[in-house]
PDB file of C-alpha atoms in Angstrom:
ATOM      1  CA  UNK E   1       2.311  98.948  45.499  1.00  0.00           C
ATOM      2  CA  UNK E   2      -0.253 101.899  45.977  1.00  0.00           C
ATOM      3  CA  UNK E   3      -1.227 103.735  43.013  1.00  0.00           C
ATOM      4  CA  UNK E   4      -1.871 107.504  43.588  1.00  0.00           C
ATOM      5  CA  UNK E   5      -5.582 108.352  42.517  1.00  0.00           C
ATOM      6  CA  UNK E   6      -5.658 111.056  39.349  1.00  0.00           C
ATOM      7  CA  UNK E   7      -7.903 112.194  36.606  1.00  0.00           C
ATOM      8  CA  UNK E   8     -11.155 110.521  35.976  1.00  0.00           C
ATOM      9  CA  UNK E   9     -10.392 107.346  37.973  1.00  0.00           C
ATOM     10  CA  UNK E  10      -9.942 109.638  40.990  1.00  0.00           C
ATOM     11  CA  UNK E  11     -13.354 111.695  40.261  1.00  0.00           C
ATOM     12  CA  UNK E  12     -15.384 108.401  40.108  1.00  0.00           C
ATOM     13  CA  UNK E  13     -13.774 106.972  43.075  1.00  0.00           C
ATOM     14  CA  UNK E  14     -14.494 110.031  45.137  1.00  0.00           C
ATOM     15  CA  UNK E  15     -17.774 110.571  44.050  1.00  0.00           C
ATOM     16  CA  UNK E  16     -18.648 106.834  45.238  1.00  0.00           C
ATOM     17  CA  UNK E  17     -16.879 107.407  48.447  1.00  0.00           C
ATOM     18  CA  UNK E  18     -18.896 110.565  49.244  1.00  0.00           C
ATOM     19  CA  UNK E  19     -22.131 108.935  48.228  1.00  0.00           C
ATOM     20  CA  UNK E  20     -21.084 106.647  51.286  1.00  0.00           C
ATOM     21  CA  UNK E  21     -20.470 109.464  53.778  1.00  0.00           C
ATOM     22  CA  UNK E  22     -16.701 109.775  53.247  1.00  0.00           C
ATOM     23  CA  UNK E  23     -15.292 113.496  52.922  1.00  0.00           C
ATOM     24  CA  UNK E  24     -12.047 115.167  51.947  1.00  0.00           C
ATOM     25  CA  UNK E  25      -9.824 116.096  54.727  1.00  0.00           C
ATOM     26  CA  UNK E  26      -9.390 119.932  54.663  1.00  0.00           C
ATOM     27  CA  UNK E  27      -5.756 120.986  53.634  1.00  0.00           C
ATOM     28  CA  UNK E  28      -4.635 117.315  53.097  1.00  0.00           C
ATOM     29  CA  UNK E  29      -5.062 114.749  50.428  1.00  0.00           C
ATOM     30  CA  UNK E  30      -7.139 112.237  52.561  1.00  0.00           C
ATOM     31  CA  UNK E  31     -10.632 111.016  53.388  1.00  0.00           C
ATOM     32  CA  UNK E  32     -12.375 110.822  56.324  1.00  0.00           C
ATOM     33  CA  UNK E  33     -15.576 109.173  57.885  1.00  0.00           C
ATOM     34  CA  UNK E  34     -17.377 108.958  61.098  1.00  0.00           C
ATOM     35  CA  UNK E  35     -18.858 105.446  62.091  1.00  0.00           C
ATOM     36  CA  UNK E  36     -21.295 105.418  65.029  1.00  0.00           C
ATOM     37  CA  UNK E  37     -22.124 102.172  66.399  1.00  0.00           C
ATOM     38  CA  UNK E  38     -24.480 101.117  69.242  1.00  0.00           C
ATOM     39  CA  UNK E  39     -21.946 100.885  71.859  1.00  0.00           C
ATOM     40  CA  UNK E  40     -18.033 100.221  72.734  1.00  0.00           C
ATOM     41  CA  UNK E  41     -18.480  96.452  71.922  1.00  0.00           C
ATOM     42  CA  UNK E  42     -19.818  96.910  68.304  1.00  0.00           C
ATOM     43  CA  UNK E  43     -17.450  99.946  67.831  1.00  0.00           C
ATOM     44  CA  UNK E  44     -14.324  97.934  69.010  1.00  0.00           C
ATOM     45  CA  UNK E  45     -15.558  94.776  67.433  1.00  0.00           C
ATOM     46  CA  UNK E  46     -15.529  96.503  63.961  1.00  0.00           C
ATOM     47  CA  UNK E  47     -12.261  97.984  64.713  1.00  0.00           C
ATOM     48  CA  UNK E  48     -10.893  94.726  65.226  1.00  0.00           C
ATOM     49  CA  UNK E  49     -12.237  93.329  61.995  1.00  0.00           C
ATOM     50  CA  UNK E  50     -11.085  96.430  60.071  1.00  0.00           C
ATOM     51  CA  UNK E  51      -7.582  95.877  61.724  1.00  0.00           C
ATOM     52  CA  UNK E  52      -7.464  92.335  60.563  1.00  0.00           C
ATOM     53  CA  UNK E  53      -8.377  93.684  56.860  1.00  0.00           C
ATOM     54  CA  UNK E  54      -5.839  96.558  57.129  1.00  0.00           C
ATOM     55  CA  UNK E  55      -3.004  94.314  58.559  1.00  0.00           C
ATOM     56  CA  UNK E  56      -3.740  91.958  55.388  1.00  0.00           C
ATOM     57  CA  UNK E  57      -3.439  94.734  53.046  1.00  0.00           C
ATOM     58  CA  UNK E  58      -0.516  96.145  54.803  1.00  0.00           C
ATOM     59  CA  UNK E  59      -2.329  99.539  54.727  1.00  0.00           C
ATOM     60  CA  UNK E  60      -3.416 100.963  57.819  1.00  0.00           C
ATOM     61  CA  UNK E  61      -6.094 103.639  59.088  1.00  0.00           C
ATOM     62  CA  UNK E  62      -5.451 106.570  61.217  1.00  0.00           C
ATOM     63  CA  UNK E  63      -8.349 106.354  63.663  1.00  0.00           C
ATOM     64  CA  UNK E  64      -9.905 107.879  66.777  1.00  0.00           C
ATOM     65  CA  UNK E  65     -12.250 106.120  68.967  1.00  0.00           C
ATOM     66  CA  UNK E  66     -14.331 107.276  72.028  1.00  0.00           C
ATOM     67  CA  UNK E  67     -16.880 104.660  73.219  1.00  0.00           C
ATOM     68  CA  UNK E  68     -19.220 103.939  70.413  1.00  0.00           C
ATOM     69  CA  UNK E  69     -17.716 106.462  67.861  1.00  0.00           C
ATOM     70  CA  UNK E  70     -14.630 105.977  65.460  1.00  0.00           C
ATOM     71  CA  UNK E  71     -13.293 108.662  63.147  1.00  0.00           C
ATOM     72  CA  UNK E  72     -11.401 107.189  60.598  1.00  0.00           C
ATOM     73  CA  UNK E  73      -8.835 108.990  58.103  1.00  0.00           C
ATOM     74  CA  UNK E  74      -7.157 107.182  55.352  1.00  0.00           C
ATOM     75  CA  UNK E  75      -4.194 108.167  53.228  1.00  0.00           C
ATOM     76  CA  UNK E  76      -1.261 106.768  51.575  1.00  0.00           C
ATOM     77  CA  UNK E  77       2.268 108.066  52.626  1.00  0.00           C
ATOM     78  CA  UNK E  78       4.335 106.492  50.142  1.00  0.00           C
ATOM     79  CA  UNK E  79       2.070 108.526  47.391  1.00  0.00           C
ATOM     80  CA  UNK E  80       1.826 111.553  49.394  1.00  0.00           C
ATOM     81  CA  UNK E  81      -2.189 111.239  49.152  1.00  0.00           C
ATOM     82  CA  UNK E  82      -5.193 109.186  48.194  1.00  0.00           C
ATOM     83  CA  UNK E  83      -4.136 105.813  46.479  1.00  0.00           C
ATOM     84  CA  UNK E  84      -6.404 102.806  45.316  1.00  0.00           C
ATOM     85  CA  UNK E  85      -5.413 101.253  48.575  1.00  0.00           C
ATOM     86  CA  UNK E  86      -7.330 103.848  50.617  1.00  0.00           C
ATOM     87  CA  UNK E  87     -10.338 103.258  48.030  1.00  0.00           C
ATOM     88  CA  UNK E  88     -10.182  99.577  48.810  1.00  0.00           C
ATOM     89  CA  UNK E  89      -9.624 100.096  52.673  1.00  0.00           C
ATOM     90  CA  UNK E  90     -12.625 102.541  52.703  1.00  0.00           C
ATOM     91  CA  UNK E  91     -15.057  99.984  50.998  1.00  0.00           C
ATOM     92  CA  UNK E  92     -14.047  97.019  53.116  1.00  0.00           C
ATOM     93  CA  UNK E  93     -14.662  99.345  56.265  1.00  0.00           C
ATOM     94  CA  UNK E  94     -18.091 100.105  54.877  1.00  0.00           C
ATOM     95  CA  UNK E  95     -18.980  96.475  54.116  1.00  0.00           C
ATOM     96  CA  UNK E  96     -17.978  95.460  57.709  1.00  0.00           C
ATOM     97  CA  UNK E  97     -19.896  98.275  59.289  1.00  0.00           C
ATOM     98  CA  UNK E  98     -23.126  96.945  57.408  1.00  0.00           C
TER      99      UNK E  98
ATOM    100  CA  UNK B   1     -19.090 104.421  90.856  1.00  0.00           C
ATOM    101  CA  UNK B   2     -16.333 106.728  90.042  1.00  0.00           C
ATOM    102  CA  UNK B   3     -15.080 109.165  92.638  1.00  0.00           C
ATOM    103  CA  UNK B   4     -13.457 112.276  91.671  1.00  0.00           C
ATOM    104  CA  UNK B   5      -9.609 112.790  92.440  1.00  0.00           C
ATOM    105  CA  UNK B   6      -9.286 115.437  94.899  1.00  0.00           C
ATOM    106  CA  UNK B   7      -6.787 116.795  97.518  1.00  0.00           C
ATOM    107  CA  UNK B   8      -3.601 114.534  98.609  1.00  0.00           C
ATOM    108  CA  UNK B   9      -4.901 111.528  97.038  1.00  0.00           C
ATOM    109  CA  UNK B  10      -4.946 113.490  93.697  1.00  0.00           C
ATOM    110  CA  UNK B  11      -1.447 114.653  94.233  1.00  0.00           C
ATOM    111  CA  UNK B  12      -0.292 111.252  94.907  1.00  0.00           C
ATOM    112  CA  UNK B  13      -1.838 109.555  92.076  1.00  0.00           C
ATOM    113  CA  UNK B  14      -0.959 112.339  89.588  1.00  0.00           C
ATOM    114  CA  UNK B  15       2.803 111.952  90.719  1.00  0.00           C
ATOM    115  CA  UNK B  16       2.881 108.339  90.314  1.00  0.00           C
ATOM    116  CA  UNK B  17       1.110 108.557  86.737  1.00  0.00           C
ATOM    117  CA  UNK B  18       3.498 111.258  85.906  1.00  0.00           C
ATOM    118  CA  UNK B  19       6.538 109.195  86.839  1.00  0.00           C
ATOM    119  CA  UNK B  20       5.163 106.629  84.252  1.00  0.00           C
ATOM    120  CA  UNK B  21       4.873 109.168  81.409  1.00  0.00           C
ATOM    121  CA  UNK B  22       1.289 110.444  81.902  1.00  0.00           C
ATOM    122  CA  UNK B  23       0.650 114.089  81.533  1.00  0.00           C
ATOM    123  CA  UNK B  24      -2.199 116.344  82.262  1.00  0.00           C
ATOM    124  CA  UNK B  25      -4.070 117.617  79.182  1.00  0.00           C
ATOM    125  CA  UNK B  26      -4.244 121.397  78.556  1.00  0.00           C
ATOM    126  CA  UNK B  27      -7.358 123.117  79.278  1.00  0.00           C
ATOM    127  CA  UNK B  28      -9.089 119.931  80.469  1.00  0.00           C
ATOM    128  CA  UNK B  29      -9.107 117.707  83.576  1.00  0.00           C
ATOM    129  CA  UNK B  30      -7.766 114.569  81.962  1.00  0.00           C
ATOM    130  CA  UNK B  31      -4.613 112.560  81.472  1.00  0.00           C
ATOM    131  CA  UNK B  32      -2.918 111.573  78.262  1.00  0.00           C
ATOM    132  CA  UNK B  33       0.163 109.306  77.283  1.00  0.00           C
ATOM    133  CA  UNK B  34       1.628 108.062  73.883  1.00  0.00           C
ATOM    134  CA  UNK B  35       2.376 104.462  73.521  1.00  0.00           C
ATOM    135  CA  UNK B  36       4.723 103.169  70.634  1.00  0.00           C
ATOM    136  CA  UNK B  37       5.106  99.645  69.804  1.00  0.00           C
ATOM    137  CA  UNK B  38       7.214  97.998  67.304  1.00  0.00           C
ATOM    138  CA  UNK B  39       4.492  97.813  64.672  1.00  0.00           C
ATOM    139  CA  UNK B  40       0.634  97.756  63.987  1.00  0.00           C
ATOM    140  CA  UNK B  41       0.178  94.011  65.161  1.00  0.00           C
ATOM    141  CA  UNK B  42       1.656  95.042  68.596  1.00  0.00           C
ATOM    142  CA  UNK B  43      -0.004  98.224  68.910  1.00  0.00           C
ATOM    143  CA  UNK B  44      -3.598  96.870  68.086  1.00  0.00           C
ATOM    144  CA  UNK B  45      -2.826  93.610  69.934  1.00  0.00           C
ATOM    145  CA  UNK B  46      -2.296  96.015  73.060  1.00  0.00           C
ATOM    146  CA  UNK B  47      -5.496  97.803  72.305  1.00  0.00           C
ATOM    147  CA  UNK B  48      -7.466  94.894  72.045  1.00  0.00           C
ATOM    148  CA  UNK B  49      -6.331  93.801  75.719  1.00  0.00           C
ATOM    149  CA  UNK B  50      -6.878  97.157  76.838  1.00  0.00           C
ATOM    150  CA  UNK B  51     -10.382  97.352  75.204  1.00  0.00           C
ATOM    151  CA  UNK B  52     -11.221  94.143  77.164  1.00  0.00           C
ATOM    152  CA  UNK B  53     -10.289  95.679  80.472  1.00  0.00           C
ATOM    153  CA  UNK B  54     -11.930  98.814  79.632  1.00  0.00           C
ATOM    154  CA  UNK B  55     -15.282  96.967  78.919  1.00  0.00           C
ATOM    155  CA  UNK B  56     -14.961  94.852  82.037  1.00  0.00           C
ATOM    156  CA  UNK B  57     -14.536  98.362  83.941  1.00  0.00           C
ATOM    157  CA  UNK B  58     -17.233  99.909  81.940  1.00  0.00           C
ATOM    158  CA  UNK B  59     -14.667 102.788  81.667  1.00  0.00           C
ATOM    159  CA  UNK B  60     -13.545 103.630  78.206  1.00  0.00           C
ATOM    160  CA  UNK B  61     -10.490 105.414  76.816  1.00  0.00           C
ATOM    161  CA  UNK B  62     -10.387 108.090  74.026  1.00  0.00           C
ATOM    162  CA  UNK B  63      -7.665 106.790  71.803  1.00  0.00           C
ATOM    163  CA  UNK B  64      -5.806 107.636  68.666  1.00  0.00           C
ATOM    164  CA  UNK B  65      -4.115 105.009  66.589  1.00  0.00           C
ATOM    165  CA  UNK B  66      -1.861 105.376  63.655  1.00  0.00           C
ATOM    166  CA  UNK B  67       0.203 102.192  62.635  1.00  0.00           C
ATOM    167  CA  UNK B  68       2.588 101.365  65.660  1.00  0.00           C
ATOM    168  CA  UNK B  69       1.532 104.525  67.849  1.00  0.00           C
ATOM    169  CA  UNK B  70      -1.527 104.813  70.291  1.00  0.00           C
ATOM    170  CA  UNK B  71      -2.165 108.098  72.066  1.00  0.00           C
ATOM    171  CA  UNK B  72      -4.673 107.741  74.988  1.00  0.00           C
ATOM    172  CA  UNK B  73      -6.511 110.261  76.853  1.00  0.00           C
ATOM    173  CA  UNK B  74      -8.558 109.308  80.073  1.00  0.00           C
ATOM    174  CA  UNK B  75     -11.270 111.307  81.894  1.00  0.00           C
ATOM    175  CA  UNK B  76     -14.589 110.480  83.496  1.00  0.00           C
ATOM    176  CA  UNK B  77     -17.521 112.134  82.059  1.00  0.00           C
ATOM    177  CA  UNK B  78     -19.784 111.426  84.900  1.00  0.00           C
ATOM    178  CA  UNK B  79     -17.467 113.430  87.451  1.00  0.00           C
ATOM    179  CA  UNK B  80     -16.336 116.061  85.062  1.00  0.00           C
ATOM    180  CA  UNK B  81     -12.694 115.178  85.102  1.00  0.00           C
ATOM    181  CA  UNK B  82     -10.233 112.565  86.550  1.00  0.00           C
ATOM    182  CA  UNK B  83     -11.608 109.901  88.837  1.00  0.00           C
ATOM    183  CA  UNK B  84     -10.199 106.773  90.557  1.00  0.00           C
ATOM    184  CA  UNK B  85     -11.203 104.732  87.433  1.00  0.00           C
ATOM    185  CA  UNK B  86      -8.852 106.962  85.166  1.00  0.00           C
ATOM    186  CA  UNK B  87      -5.755 105.912  87.555  1.00  0.00           C
ATOM    187  CA  UNK B  88      -6.907 102.217  87.611  1.00  0.00           C
ATOM    188  CA  UNK B  89      -7.284 101.942  83.610  1.00  0.00           C
ATOM    189  CA  UNK B  90      -4.057 103.793  83.366  1.00  0.00           C
ATOM    190  CA  UNK B  91      -2.129 101.405  85.564  1.00  0.00           C
ATOM    191  CA  UNK B  92      -3.785  98.375  83.848  1.00  0.00           C
ATOM    192  CA  UNK B  93      -2.854  99.774  80.395  1.00  0.00           C
ATOM    193  CA  UNK B  94       0.993 100.491  81.530  1.00  0.00           C
ATOM    194  CA  UNK B  95       1.055  97.074  82.714  1.00  0.00           C
ATOM    195  CA  UNK B  96      -0.349  95.388  79.572  1.00  0.00           C
ATOM    196  CA  UNK B  97       2.277  97.545  77.613  1.00  0.00           C
ATOM    197  CA  UNK B  98       4.971  95.780  79.619  1.00  0.00           C
TER     198      UNK B  98
END
């Protein structure tokens, strides 16, 4: 079950995410980050590892890939905005990106 | 080396692609198609197989994935539009999608 972010917990989580390059999406309660790798092999390799994590969490990203770049957007449909699952998936994606 | 599509070859290739659900992108010499699978596992599994083909061709898609949907756009930067490589990659993607 996803828990919608609010109050102080939300502020703290967003501050940490913003320090790592995530930004809020205009007009939507979602976060986004652009990951740039060395080449397609590295970009899609990272996507594959992130996909396994997402599938295990049963929480999936919206993502756009062109060659070595992946633009990720995270939000939680069930809560109509950002939840703890987005924070967790963002953290795991950052760790996988090194 | 990519060869830009033109003349009758282009018309024939585009007609075949359009029969299989590809459409021309507005304002850009590119083709696009929306693939819908049963779930994320199937969608990302297909992306992985297509990624291996793309890497082998050294010709990569632009693609956007949300859960079971993948929106693909193909064009060839080196020729500033559609080339034979886009036609080949589109065909391989269609075959992989079954």
